[in-house]
Amino acid sequence: MKWTPQMVVITGTVAYVIVSVFVVLGAVDPMNTFVYEWLQPLPDRVFAYVTELGSAQVIVGLSILGLFFWYWRGDRIEAWRLALVGIGTLLFTQVLKLVYGIDRPLIDASLDATTYSFPSGHASGSLALYGLTAYVLYRKKQSRVVIFILLCFVLAVSLSRVILNVHYFSDVLGGWLVALTMIALSEWIIRRRTV
C-alpha cells in the first residue's frame, strides 16, 4: 500500500487523538518512566546545548533563512512551505498546550520550559523544520548525508527534552504527530494545486 499525504494527515490526526487521550488518562506514565530512565545515562550538559536547536527563536530564524534560501534557488513553493509549516507548527503547538494544560515534570526558564507540557514545542518545531527540509531534499535526490544529519537533529532535540526532564516522552510523541500531520497537510495542498 502506498501512503498518500491524505492518509498521513488522517493517520497522524487519529494517532494524535489517541495519544492525547492516553496522556489525559495518565496511561502513559509507565512508558514515560521507562524512556526517562533509559535515557538518563546520557550527558545532560551536552543536551542543554542540543536542545537550543529546537527553540522557538532558532526554528523561526532558520525558517525565515530557509525561505530566502529556497527563493534564491528559484523554488517559491518550498520557500513559503518551510516558513509556514515551521512557524505554523510552533503556533499550533502553543494552542494545543493551552487546550490540555498539562504540567511539566520540571519548570526551567533557562531551557525554554515555562509553558505547559503536552505536546512538546521543541519536538514539533524540530520535526517541522529539519524533518521537512530532509523530506524536500530526499524528494529532490540531494545529499543523503545532509538528510541523515537533519534527522539526527530531530531525534537529538526531541529526546533532549526528556533527558533534561522538562518534557515527558509522550509530549515528544505528541509533538512529532503534530509536525508530521502539518508536513503531510502541506504536501497534500501542494499536490492539489500542482495537479
Protein backbone atom coordinates (compact mmCIF):
# COMPACT_ATOMS: atom_id res chain seq x y z
CA MET A 1 0.00 0.00 0.00
CA LYS A 2 1.38 3.41 -0.99
CA TRP A 3 0.94 6.17 1.58
CA THR A 4 -0.59 9.39 0.29
CA PRO A 5 -0.43 12.76 2.05
CA GLN A 6 -4.17 12.46 2.79
CA MET A 7 -3.63 9.12 4.50
CA VAL A 8 -0.78 10.55 6.60
CA VAL A 9 -2.92 13.54 7.64
CA ILE A 10 -5.77 11.27 8.72
CA THR A 11 -3.50 8.70 10.41
CA GLY A 12 -1.46 11.42 12.15
CA THR A 13 -4.59 13.14 13.42
CA VAL A 14 -6.12 9.90 14.71
CA ALA A 15 -2.82 8.87 16.32
CA TYR A 16 -2.55 12.27 18.00
CA VAL A 17 -6.07 11.99 19.40
CA ILE A 18 -5.31 8.50 20.74
CA VAL A 19 -2.04 9.65 22.36
CA SER A 20 -3.74 12.70 23.87
CA VAL A 21 -6.49 10.51 25.38
CA PHE A 22 -3.86 8.26 26.96
CA VAL A 23 -2.00 11.34 28.23
CA VAL A 24 -5.13 12.84 29.81
CA LEU A 25 -5.99 9.49 31.42
CA GLY A 26 -2.44 9.13 32.78
CA ALA A 27 -1.98 5.82 30.98
CA VAL A 28 1.40 6.86 29.54
CA ASP A 29 3.20 7.07 32.89
CA PRO A 30 4.92 3.64 32.64
CA MET A 31 6.20 4.44 29.13
CA ASN A 32 7.39 7.89 30.20
CA THR A 33 9.22 6.46 33.22
CA PHE A 34 10.85 3.71 31.14
CA VAL A 35 12.13 6.13 28.46
CA TYR A 36 13.33 8.67 31.03
CA GLU A 37 15.29 6.03 32.95
CA TRP A 38 16.68 4.58 29.72
CA LEU A 39 17.98 7.99 28.59
CA GLN A 40 19.36 9.10 31.97
CA PRO A 41 22.96 7.90 31.43
CA LEU A 42 23.32 10.43 28.59
CA PRO A 43 25.15 13.68 29.49
CA ASP A 44 22.58 16.38 30.22
CA ARG A 45 25.17 19.19 29.88
CA VAL A 46 25.65 18.36 26.21
CA PHE A 47 21.91 18.13 25.61
CA ALA A 48 21.37 21.52 27.27
CA TYR A 49 23.10 22.93 24.17
CA VAL A 50 21.50 20.49 21.72
CA THR A 51 18.02 21.45 22.91
CA GLU A 52 18.56 25.04 21.74
CA LEU A 53 18.41 23.81 18.12
CA GLY A 54 14.68 23.37 18.73
CA SER A 55 13.98 26.66 20.50
CA ALA A 56 11.32 28.92 19.01
CA GLN A 57 13.91 31.58 18.18
CA VAL A 58 16.08 29.12 16.23
CA ILE A 59 13.13 27.49 14.44
CA VAL A 60 11.64 30.85 13.40
CA GLY A 61 15.05 32.24 12.41
CA LEU A 62 16.01 29.19 10.35
CA SER A 63 12.53 29.04 8.78
CA ILE A 64 12.98 32.62 7.55
CA LEU A 65 16.52 31.86 6.34
CA GLY A 66 15.13 28.78 4.58
CA LEU A 67 12.50 30.95 2.92
CA PHE A 68 15.25 33.16 1.45
CA PHE A 69 17.36 30.13 0.51
CA TRP A 70 14.57 28.42 -1.44
CA TYR A 71 13.65 31.74 -3.08
CA TRP A 72 17.27 32.13 -4.12
CA ARG A 73 17.14 28.58 -5.55
CA GLY A 74 14.03 29.60 -7.51
CA ASP A 75 11.58 27.40 -5.60
CA ARG A 76 8.84 29.68 -4.25
CA ILE A 77 6.62 26.80 -3.17
CA GLU A 78 9.24 25.24 -0.89
CA ALA A 79 10.26 28.70 0.33
CA TRP A 80 6.79 29.52 1.62
CA ARG A 81 6.09 25.98 2.74
CA LEU A 82 9.13 25.87 5.01
CA ALA A 83 8.26 29.18 6.64
CA LEU A 84 4.55 28.42 7.02
CA VAL A 85 4.99 24.86 8.29
CA GLY A 86 7.86 25.77 10.63
CA ILE A 87 6.23 28.80 12.22
CA GLY A 88 2.66 27.49 11.89
CA THR A 89 3.54 24.26 13.70
CA LEU A 90 5.05 26.20 16.60
CA LEU A 91 1.95 28.38 16.92
CA PHE A 92 -0.45 25.45 16.67
CA THR A 93 1.54 23.55 19.30
CA GLN A 94 1.23 26.50 21.69
CA VAL A 95 -2.54 26.50 21.21
CA LEU A 96 -2.69 22.76 21.94
CA LYS A 97 -0.64 23.25 25.12
CA LEU A 98 -3.26 25.70 26.37
CA VAL A 99 -6.06 23.29 25.49
CA TYR A 100 -4.57 20.42 27.52
CA GLY A 101 -2.94 22.43 30.31
CA ILE A 102 -0.70 19.56 31.44
CA ASP A 103 2.13 20.47 33.81
CA ARG A 104 5.75 19.70 33.05
CA PRO A 105 7.92 17.37 35.09
CA LEU A 106 10.24 20.37 35.70
CA ILE A 107 9.89 24.09 35.04
CA ASP A 108 13.17 25.67 33.89
CA ALA A 109 13.20 29.04 32.12
CA SER A 110 16.82 28.55 31.04
CA LEU A 111 15.69 25.54 28.98
CA ASP A 112 12.65 27.28 27.44
CA ALA A 113 10.46 25.22 29.76
CA THR A 114 7.87 27.59 31.17
CA THR A 115 4.68 26.74 29.24
CA TYR A 116 2.56 23.63 29.56
CA SER A 117 3.96 20.23 28.70
CA PHE A 118 1.83 18.49 26.06
CA PRO A 119 2.72 18.48 23.19
CA SER A 120 6.42 19.38 23.04
CA GLY A 121 7.14 22.52 21.01
CA HIS A 122 10.79 21.55 20.58
CA ALA A 123 9.79 18.15 19.17
CA SER A 124 7.16 19.57 16.83
CA GLY A 125 9.29 22.53 15.77
CA SER A 126 12.40 20.48 15.06
CA LEU A 127 10.48 17.92 13.00
CA ALA A 128 8.63 20.71 11.16
CA LEU A 129 11.87 22.45 10.21
CA TYR A 130 14.59 19.80 9.99
CA GLY A 131 12.24 16.97 9.06
CA LEU A 132 10.51 18.93 6.30
CA THR A 133 13.89 20.05 4.95
CA ALA A 134 15.09 16.44 4.95
CA TYR A 135 11.92 15.34 3.14
CA VAL A 136 12.31 18.03 0.47
CA LEU A 137 15.98 17.18 -0.03
CA TYR A 138 15.07 13.48 -0.28
CA ARG A 139 12.45 14.23 -2.94
CA LYS A 140 15.00 16.31 -4.86
CA LYS A 141 17.54 13.45 -4.55
CA GLN A 142 20.03 15.58 -2.64
CA SER A 143 22.81 14.52 -0.25
CA ARG A 144 21.89 11.55 1.92
CA VAL A 145 24.46 12.65 4.48
CA VAL A 146 22.71 16.01 4.96
CA ILE A 147 19.34 14.25 5.20
CA PHE A 148 20.72 11.88 7.84
CA ILE A 149 22.19 14.80 9.83
CA LEU A 150 18.86 16.66 9.73
CA LEU A 151 17.00 13.60 11.00
CA CYS A 152 19.60 13.22 13.77
CA PHE A 153 18.85 16.83 14.75
CA VAL A 154 15.16 15.98 15.08
CA LEU A 155 15.89 12.96 17.25
CA ALA A 156 18.54 14.68 19.39
CA VAL A 157 16.50 17.84 20.01
CA SER A 158 13.34 15.89 20.79
CA LEU A 159 14.99 13.43 23.18
CA SER A 160 16.97 16.23 24.83
CA ARG A 161 13.69 17.43 26.32
CA VAL A 162 13.25 14.08 28.09
CA ILE A 163 16.92 13.87 29.10
CA LEU A 164 16.69 17.35 30.66
CA ASN A 165 13.44 16.32 32.39
CA VAL A 166 11.42 19.25 31.04
CA HIS A 167 9.12 17.00 29.00
CA TYR A 168 7.67 13.53 29.15
CA PHE A 169 8.25 11.18 26.22
CA SER A 170 4.51 11.30 25.49
CA ASP A 171 4.92 15.07 24.94
CA VAL A 172 7.58 14.31 22.33
CA LEU A 173 5.31 11.78 20.60
CA GLY A 174 2.52 14.35 20.55
CA GLY A 175 4.86 16.97 19.09
CA TRP A 176 6.06 14.60 16.38
CA LEU A 177 2.49 13.76 15.40
CA VAL A 178 1.53 17.44 15.18
CA ALA A 179 4.50 18.21 12.92
CA LEU A 180 4.07 15.09 10.80
CA THR A 181 0.43 15.97 10.21
CA MET A 182 1.32 19.57 9.31
CA ILE A 183 4.00 18.43 6.85
CA ALA A 184 1.61 15.93 5.24
CA LEU A 185 -1.11 18.60 5.06
CA SER A 186 1.28 20.95 3.26
CA GLU A 187 2.18 18.18 0.81
CA TRP A 188 -1.49 17.45 0.20
CA ILE A 189 -2.22 21.11 -0.54
CA ILE A 190 0.79 21.45 -2.86
CA ARG A 191 -0.11 18.32 -4.81
CA ARG A 192 -3.70 19.51 -5.26
CA ARG A 193 -2.54 22.91 -6.53
CA THR A 194 0.02 21.48 -8.97
CA VAL A 195 -2.20 18.77 -10.49
